[in-house]
CSV table of N, CA and C in Angstrom, one decimal:
chain,number,residue,atom,x,y,z
G,27,MET,N,-14.4,19.8,13.6
G,27,MET,CA,-14.3,18.7,12.6
G,27,MET,C,-15.2,17.6,13.3
G,28,SER,N,-16.1,17.0,12.5
G,28,SER,CA,-16.9,15.9,13.0
G,28,SER,C,-16.1,14.6,13.0
G,29,ILE,N,-16.7,13.6,13.6
G,29,ILE,CA,-16.0,12.3,13.7
G,29,ILE,C,-15.9,11.7,12.3
G,30,MET,N,-17.0,11.8,11.5
G,30,MET,CA,-17.0,11.3,10.2
G,30,MET,C,-15.9,11.9,9.3
G,31,GLU,N,-15.6,13.2,9.5
G,31,GLU,CA,-14.6,13.8,8.7
G,31,GLU,C,-13.2,13.3,9.1
G,32,SER,N,-13.0,13.1,10.4
G,32,SER,CA,-11.7,12.7,10.9
G,32,SER,C,-11.5,11.2,10.5
G,33,MET,N,-12.5,10.4,10.4
G,33,MET,CA,-12.3,9.0,10.0
G,33,MET,C,-11.8,8.9,8.6
G,34,GLY,N,-12.1,9.8,7.7
G,34,GLY,CA,-11.7,9.7,6.3
G,34,GLY,C,-10.2,10.1,6.1
G,35,LYS,N,-9.7,10.8,7.1
G,35,LYS,CA,-8.3,11.2,7.0
G,35,LYS,C,-7.4,10.1,7.5
G,36,LYS,N,-6.3,9.8,6.8
G,36,LYS,CA,-5.4,8.8,7.2
G,36,LYS,C,-4.1,9.4,7.5
G,37,LYS,N,-3.4,8.8,8.5
G,37,LYS,CA,-2.0,9.3,8.8
G,37,LYS,C,-1.1,9.0,7.6
G,38,PRO,N,-0.2,9.9,7.3
G,38,PRO,CA,0.7,9.6,6.3
G,38,PRO,C,1.6,8.4,6.7
G,39,ARG,N,1.8,7.5,5.7
G,39,ARG,CA,2.6,6.3,6.0
G,39,ARG,C,4.1,6.7,6.1
G,40,ARG,N,4.7,6.0,7.1
G,40,ARG,CA,6.1,6.2,7.3
G,40,ARG,C,6.9,5.5,6.2
G,41,PRO,N,7.9,6.1,5.6
G,41,PRO,CA,8.7,5.3,4.6
G,41,PRO,C,9.3,4.0,5.2
G,42,ARG,N,9.3,3.0,4.3
G,42,ARG,CA,9.9,1.7,4.7
G,42,ARG,C,11.3,1.9,5.1
G,43,ARG,N,11.7,1.3,6.3
G,43,ARG,CA,13.1,1.4,6.7
G,43,ARG,C,13.8,0.1,6.4
G,44,SER,N,15.1,0.2,6.2
G,44,SER,CA,15.9,-1.0,6.1
G,44,SER,C,17.0,-1.0,7.2
G,45,PHE,N,17.3,-2.2,7.6
G,45,PHE,CA,18.3,-2.4,8.7
G,45,PHE,C,19.4,-3.3,8.3
G,46,THR,N,20.6,-3.1,8.8
G,46,THR,CA,21.7,-3.9,8.4
G,46,THR,C,21.6,-5.2,9.2
G,47,PRO,N,22.2,-6.3,8.7
G,47,PRO,CA,22.2,-7.5,9.4
G,47,PRO,C,22.8,-7.4,10.8
G,48,GLY,N,23.8,-6.6,10.9
G,48,GLY,CA,24.5,-6.4,12.2
G,48,GLY,C,23.5,-5.8,13.2
G,49,PHE,N,22.7,-4.8,12.8
G,49,PHE,CA,21.7,-4.2,13.7
G,49,PHE,C,20.7,-5.2,14.1
G,50,LYS,N,20.2,-6.0,13.2
G,50,LYS,CA,19.2,-7.1,13.5
G,50,LYS,C,19.8,-8.1,14.5
G,51,ALA,N,21.1,-8.5,14.3
G,51,ALA,CA,21.7,-9.4,15.2
G,51,ALA,C,21.8,-8.8,16.6
G,52,GLU,N,22.1,-7.6,16.7
G,52,GLU,CA,22.2,-6.9,18.0
G,52,GLU,C,20.8,-6.9,18.7
G,53,ILE,N,19.7,-6.6,18.0
G,53,ILE,CA,18.4,-6.6,18.5
G,53,ILE,C,18.0,-8.1,18.9
G,54,VAL,N,18.3,-9.1,18.1
G,54,VAL,CA,18.0,-10.5,18.4
G,54,VAL,C,18.8,-10.9,19.7
G,55,GLY,N,20.0,-10.4,19.8
G,55,GLY,CA,20.8,-10.7,21.0
G,55,GLY,C,20.2,-10.2,22.3
G,56,LEU,N,19.7,-8.9,22.2
G,56,LEU,CA,19.0,-8.3,23.3
G,56,LEU,C,17.8,-9.1,23.7
G,57,CYS,N,17.1,-9.6,22.7
G,57,CYS,CA,15.9,-10.4,23.0
G,57,CYS,C,16.2,-11.7,23.7
G,58,ARG,N,17.3,-12.3,23.2
G,58,ARG,CA,17.7,-13.7,23.7
G,58,ARG,C,18.3,-13.6,25.1
G,59,ARG,N,18.8,-12.5,25.5
G,59,ARG,CA,19.4,-12.4,26.8
G,59,ARG,C,18.3,-12.7,27.9
G,60,GLY,N,17.1,-12.2,27.6
G,60,GLY,CA,16.0,-12.6,28.5
G,60,GLY,C,15.7,-11.5,29.6
G,61,ASP,N,16.5,-10.4,29.7
G,61,ASP,CA,16.2,-9.5,30.8
G,61,ASP,C,15.1,-8.5,30.3
G,62,ARG,N,14.8,-8.4,29.0
G,62,ARG,CA,13.7,-7.6,28.5
G,62,ARG,C,12.9,-8.4,27.5
G,63,SER,N,11.6,-8.1,27.5
G,63,SER,CA,10.7,-8.8,26.5
G,63,SER,C,10.9,-8.3,25.1
G,64,VAL,N,10.4,-9.0,24.2
G,64,VAL,CA,10.5,-8.6,22.8
G,64,VAL,C,9.8,-7.2,22.6
G,65,GLY,N,8.7,-7.1,23.2
G,65,GLY,CA,7.9,-5.8,23.1
G,65,GLY,C,8.7,-4.6,23.7
G,66,GLN,N,9.4,-4.9,24.8
G,66,GLN,CA,10.2,-3.8,25.4
G,66,GLN,C,11.4,-3.4,24.5
G,67,VAL,N,12.1,-4.4,24.0
G,67,VAL,CA,13.2,-4.1,23.1
G,67,VAL,C,12.7,-3.3,21.9
G,68,ALA,N,11.5,-3.7,21.3
G,68,ALA,CA,11.0,-3.0,20.1
G,68,ALA,C,10.6,-1.6,20.5
G,69,ARG,N,10.0,-1.3,21.6
G,69,ARG,CA,9.7,0.0,22.0
G,69,ARG,C,11.0,0.9,22.3
G,70,ASP,N,12.0,0.2,22.9
G,70,ASP,CA,13.2,1.0,23.2
G,70,ASP,C,13.9,1.5,21.9
G,71,PHE,N,13.8,0.7,20.8
G,71,PHE,CA,14.5,1.1,19.6
G,71,PHE,C,13.5,1.6,18.5
G,72,GLU,N,12.2,1.9,18.9
G,72,GLU,CA,11.2,2.4,18.0
G,72,GLU,C,11.0,1.5,16.8
G,73,LEU,N,10.9,0.2,17.1
G,73,LEU,CA,10.6,-0.8,16.0
G,73,LEU,C,9.3,-1.4,16.3
G,74,THR,N,8.7,-2.1,15.3
G,74,THR,CA,7.5,-2.8,15.5
G,74,THR,C,7.8,-4.1,16.1
G,75,GLU,N,6.9,-4.5,17.0
G,75,GLU,CA,7.1,-5.8,17.7
G,75,GLU,C,7.1,-7.0,16.7
G,76,THR,N,6.3,-6.8,15.7
G,76,THR,CA,6.2,-7.9,14.7
G,76,THR,C,7.5,-8.1,14.0
G,77,ALA,N,8.2,-7.0,13.6
G,77,ALA,CA,9.4,-7.1,12.9
G,77,ALA,C,10.5,-7.7,13.8
G,78,VAL,N,10.5,-7.3,15.1
G,78,VAL,CA,11.5,-7.9,16.0
G,78,VAL,C,11.2,-9.4,16.2
G,79,ARG,N,10.0,-9.8,16.3
G,79,ARG,CA,9.7,-11.2,16.4
G,79,ARG,C,10.1,-12.0,15.2
G,80,ASP,N,9.9,-11.4,14.0
G,80,ASP,CA,10.3,-12.1,12.8
G,80,ASP,C,11.8,-12.2,12.7
G,81,TRP,N,12.5,-11.2,13.2
G,81,TRP,CA,14.0,-11.3,13.2
G,81,TRP,C,14.5,-12.4,14.1
G,82,VAL,N,13.8,-12.5,15.3
G,82,VAL,CA,14.2,-13.6,16.3
G,82,VAL,C,13.9,-15.0,15.7
G,83,LYS,N,12.7,-15.1,15.0
G,83,LYS,CA,12.3,-16.4,14.4
G,83,LYS,C,13.4,-16.8,13.3
G,84,GLN,N,13.7,-15.8,12.5
G,84,GLN,CA,14.7,-16.1,11.4
G,84,GLN,C,16.0,-16.4,12.0
G,85,ALA,N,16.5,-15.8,13.1
G,85,ALA,CA,17.7,-16.2,13.7
G,85,ALA,C,17.7,-17.6,14.2
G,86,GLU,N,16.5,-18.0,14.8
G,86,GLU,CA,16.4,-19.4,15.3
G,86,GLU,C,16.4,-20.4,14.1
G,87,VAL,N,15.8,-20.1,13.0
G,87,VAL,CA,15.9,-20.9,11.8
G,87,VAL,C,17.3,-21.0,11.3
G,88,ASP,N,18.0,-19.9,11.2
G,88,ASP,CA,19.4,-19.9,10.8
G,88,ASP,C,20.3,-20.7,11.7
G,89,ALA,N,20.0,-20.7,13.0
G,89,ALA,CA,20.8,-21.5,14.0
G,89,ALA,C,20.4,-22.9,14.0
G,90,GLY,N,19.4,-23.3,13.3
G,90,GLY,CA,18.9,-24.7,13.3
G,90,GLY,C,18.0,-25.1,14.5
G,91,GLU,N,17.6,-24.1,15.2
G,91,GLU,CA,16.7,-24.3,16.4
G,91,GLU,C,15.2,-24.4,16.0
G,92,ARG,N,14.9,-24.0,14.7
G,92,ARG,CA,13.5,-24.0,14.3
G,92,ARG,C,13.5,-24.4,12.8
G,93,ASN,N,12.4,-25.0,12.4
G,93,ASN,CA,12.2,-25.4,11.0
G,93,ASN,C,11.8,-24.2,10.1
G,94,GLY,N,12.3,-24.2,8.9
G,94,GLY,CA,11.9,-23.1,8.0
G,94,GLY,C,13.1,-22.9,7.0
G,95,LEU,N,12.9,-21.9,6.1
G,95,LEU,CA,14.0,-21.5,5.2
G,95,LEU,C,15.0,-20.6,5.8
G,96,THR,N,16.3,-21.0,5.6
G,96,THR,CA,17.3,-20.1,6.2
G,96,THR,C,17.5,-18.9,5.4
G,97,SER,N,18.2,-17.9,5.9
G,97,SER,CA,18.4,-16.6,5.1
G,97,SER,C,19.0,-16.9,3.8
G,98,SER,N,20.0,-17.8,3.7
G,98,SER,CA,20.6,-18.0,2.4
G,98,SER,C,19.7,-18.7,1.4
G,99,GLU,N,18.8,-19.6,1.9
G,99,GLU,CA,17.8,-20.2,1.0
G,99,GLU,C,16.8,-19.2,0.5
G,100,ARG,N,16.4,-18.2,1.4
G,100,ARG,CA,15.5,-17.2,1.0
G,100,ARG,C,16.1,-16.3,-0.1
G,101,GLU,N,17.4,-16.0,0.0
G,101,GLU,CA,18.1,-15.2,-1.0
G,101,GLU,C,18.1,-15.9,-2.3
G,102,GLU,N,18.3,-17.3,-2.3
G,102,GLU,CA,18.3,-18.0,-3.5
G,102,GLU,C,17.0,-18.0,-4.2
G,103,LEU,N,15.9,-18.0,-3.4
G,103,LEU,CA,14.6,-18.1,-4.0
G,103,LEU,C,14.0,-16.7,-4.4
G,104,ALA,N,14.6,-15.7,-3.9
G,104,ALA,CA,14.1,-14.3,-4.2
G,104,ALA,C,13.9,-14.0,-5.7
G,105,PRO,N,14.9,-14.3,-6.5
G,105,PRO,CA,14.7,-14.0,-8.0
G,105,PRO,C,13.5,-14.8,-8.6
G,106,ASP,N,13.3,-16.0,-8.1
G,106,ASP,CA,12.2,-16.9,-8.6
G,106,ASP,C,10.9,-16.2,-8.3
G,107,ARG,N,10.8,-15.8,-7.0
G,107,ARG,CA,9.5,-15.2,-6.6
G,107,ARG,C,9.3,-13.9,-7.3
G,108,ALA,N,10.3,-13.1,-7.6
G,108,ALA,CA,10.1,-11.9,-8.3
G,108,ALA,C,9.6,-12.1,-9.7
G,109,GLY,N,10.1,-13.2,-10.3
G,109,GLY,CA,9.7,-13.6,-11.7
G,109,GLY,C,8.2,-14.0,-11.7
G,110,CYS,N,7.8,-14.6,-10.7
G,110,CYS,CA,6.4,-15.0,-10.6
G,110,CYS,C,5.5,-13.8,-10.5
G,111,ARG,N,5.9,-12.8,-9.7
G,111,ARG,CA,5.1,-11.6,-9.5
G,111,ARG,C,5.0,-10.9,-10.8
G,112,GLY,N,6.1,-10.9,-11.6
G,112,GLY,CA,6.1,-10.2,-12.9
G,112,GLY,C,5.1,-10.8,-13.9
G,113,ALA,N,4.9,-12.1,-13.8
G,113,ALA,CA,4.0,-12.8,-14.7
G,113,ALA,C,2.5,-12.3,-14.4
G,114,ASP,N,2.2,-12.1,-13.1
G,114,ASP,CA,0.9,-11.6,-12.8
G,114,ASP,C,0.6,-10.2,-13.3
G,115,SER,N,1.6,-9.4,-13.3
G,115,SER,CA,1.4,-8.0,-13.8
G,115,SER,C,1.1,-7.9,-15.3
G,116,ARG,N,1.4,-9.0,-16.0
G,116,ARG,CA,1.1,-9.0,-17.5
G,116,ARG,C,-0.3,-9.4,-17.8
G,117,LEU,N,-1.1,-9.9,-16.8
G,117,LEU,CA,-2.5,-10.3,-17.0
G,117,LEU,C,-3.3,-9.0,-17.2
G,118,PRO,N,-4.3,-9.1,-18.0
G,118,PRO,CA,-5.2,-7.9,-18.1
G,118,PRO,C,-6.0,-7.7,-16.9
G,119,ALA,N,-6.4,-6.5,-16.6
G,119,ALA,CA,-7.2,-6.2,-15.4
G,119,ALA,C,-8.6,-6.6,-15.6
G,120,ALA,N,-9.2,-7.1,-14.6
G,120,ALA,CA,-10.6,-7.5,-14.7
G,120,ALA,C,-11.5,-6.3,-14.6
G,121,SER,N,-12.6,-6.3,-15.4
G,121,SER,CA,-13.5,-5.2,-15.4
G,121,SER,C,-14.7,-5.5,-14.6
G,122,PRO,N,-15.2,-4.5,-13.8
G,122,PRO,CA,-16.4,-4.7,-13.0
G,122,PRO,C,-17.7,-4.7,-13.9
G,123,HIS,N,-17.6,-4.3,-15.1
G,123,HIS,CA,-18.7,-4.1,-16.0
G,123,HIS,C,-18.8,-5.3,-17.0
G,124,PRO,N,-20.0,-5.7,-17.4
G,124,PRO,CA,-20.2,-6.8,-18.3
G,124,PRO,C,-19.7,-6.4,-19.7
G,125,PRO,N,-19.3,-7.3,-20.6
G,125,PRO,CA,-18.9,-6.9,-21.9
G,125,PRO,C,-20.0,-6.3,-22.7
G,126,ARG,N,-19.7,-5.4,-23.6
G,126,ARG,CA,-20.7,-4.6,-24.3
G,126,ARG,C,-21.5,-5.5,-25.3
G,127,ASP,N,-21.0,-6.6,-25.7
G,127,ASP,CA,-21.6,-7.4,-26.7
G,127,ASP,C,-22.7,-8.3,-26.2
G,128,LEU,N,-23.1,-8.3,-24.9
G,128,LEU,CA,-24.2,-9.0,-24.4
G,128,LEU,C,-25.5,-8.3,-24.7
G,129,PRO,N,-26.5,-9.1,-25.1
G,129,PRO,CA,-27.8,-8.4,-25.4
G,129,PRO,C,-28.3,-7.7,-24.1
G,130,PHE,N,-29.1,-6.6,-24.4
G,130,PHE,CA,-29.6,-5.8,-23.3
G,130,PHE,C,-30.4,-6.7,-22.3
G,131,GLY,N,-30.1,-6.5,-21.0
G,131,GLY,CA,-30.8,-7.2,-19.9
G,131,GLY,C,-30.2,-8.6,-19.6
G,132,GLN,N,-29.3,-9.1,-20.5
G,132,GLN,CA,-28.7,-10.4,-20.1
G,132,GLN,C,-27.5,-10.2,-19.2
G,133,ARG,N,-27.4,-11.1,-18.2
G,133,ARG,CA,-26.3,-10.9,-17.3
G,133,ARG,C,-25.4,-12.1,-17.3
G,134,LEU,N,-24.1,-11.9,-16.9
G,134,LEU,CA,-23.2,-13.0,-16.8
G,134,LEU,C,-23.5,-13.7,-15.5
G,135,PRO,N,-23.3,-15.1,-15.5
G,135,PRO,CA,-23.5,-15.8,-14.2
G,135,PRO,C,-22.5,-15.3,-13.1
G,136,THR,N,-23.0,-15.3,-11.9
G,136,THR,CA,-22.2,-14.8,-10.8
G,136,THR,C,-21.6,-16.0,-10.0
G,137,TRP,N,-22.1,-17.2,-10.2
G,137,TRP,CA,-21.7,-18.4,-9.5
G,137,TRP,C,-21.8,-18.2,-8.0
G,138,GLY,N,-22.8,-17.7,-7.5
G,138,GLY,CA,-23.1,-17.6,-6.1
G,138,GLY,C,-22.3,-16.5,-5.4
G,139,LEU,N,-21.8,-15.5,-6.1
G,139,LEU,CA,-21.1,-14.4,-5.4
G,139,LEU,C,-22.0,-13.4,-4.9
């Protein structure tokens, strides 16, 4: 198999995992103890370092140690955000082709694109 053939093949995506608040709190506690880095805790539990860092940040916000939306505020806003996403899905899809009613050879302006 050539390099070009192998570049086109993607690894199958791992299904999205969900974790209980208790598990997240345990991971955050391990990170806060200070004897292991966030990266080491993530590797030990086969988690992404980004996810663990996000959990630590959210715990700091919830404890009032950092600015941001608390977990309860996020839960309140979740239905509003879902409603906004639904509005976008009702918009028609943009077409990469010009409309058929333009005279032959005439183009739509691209505005510097």
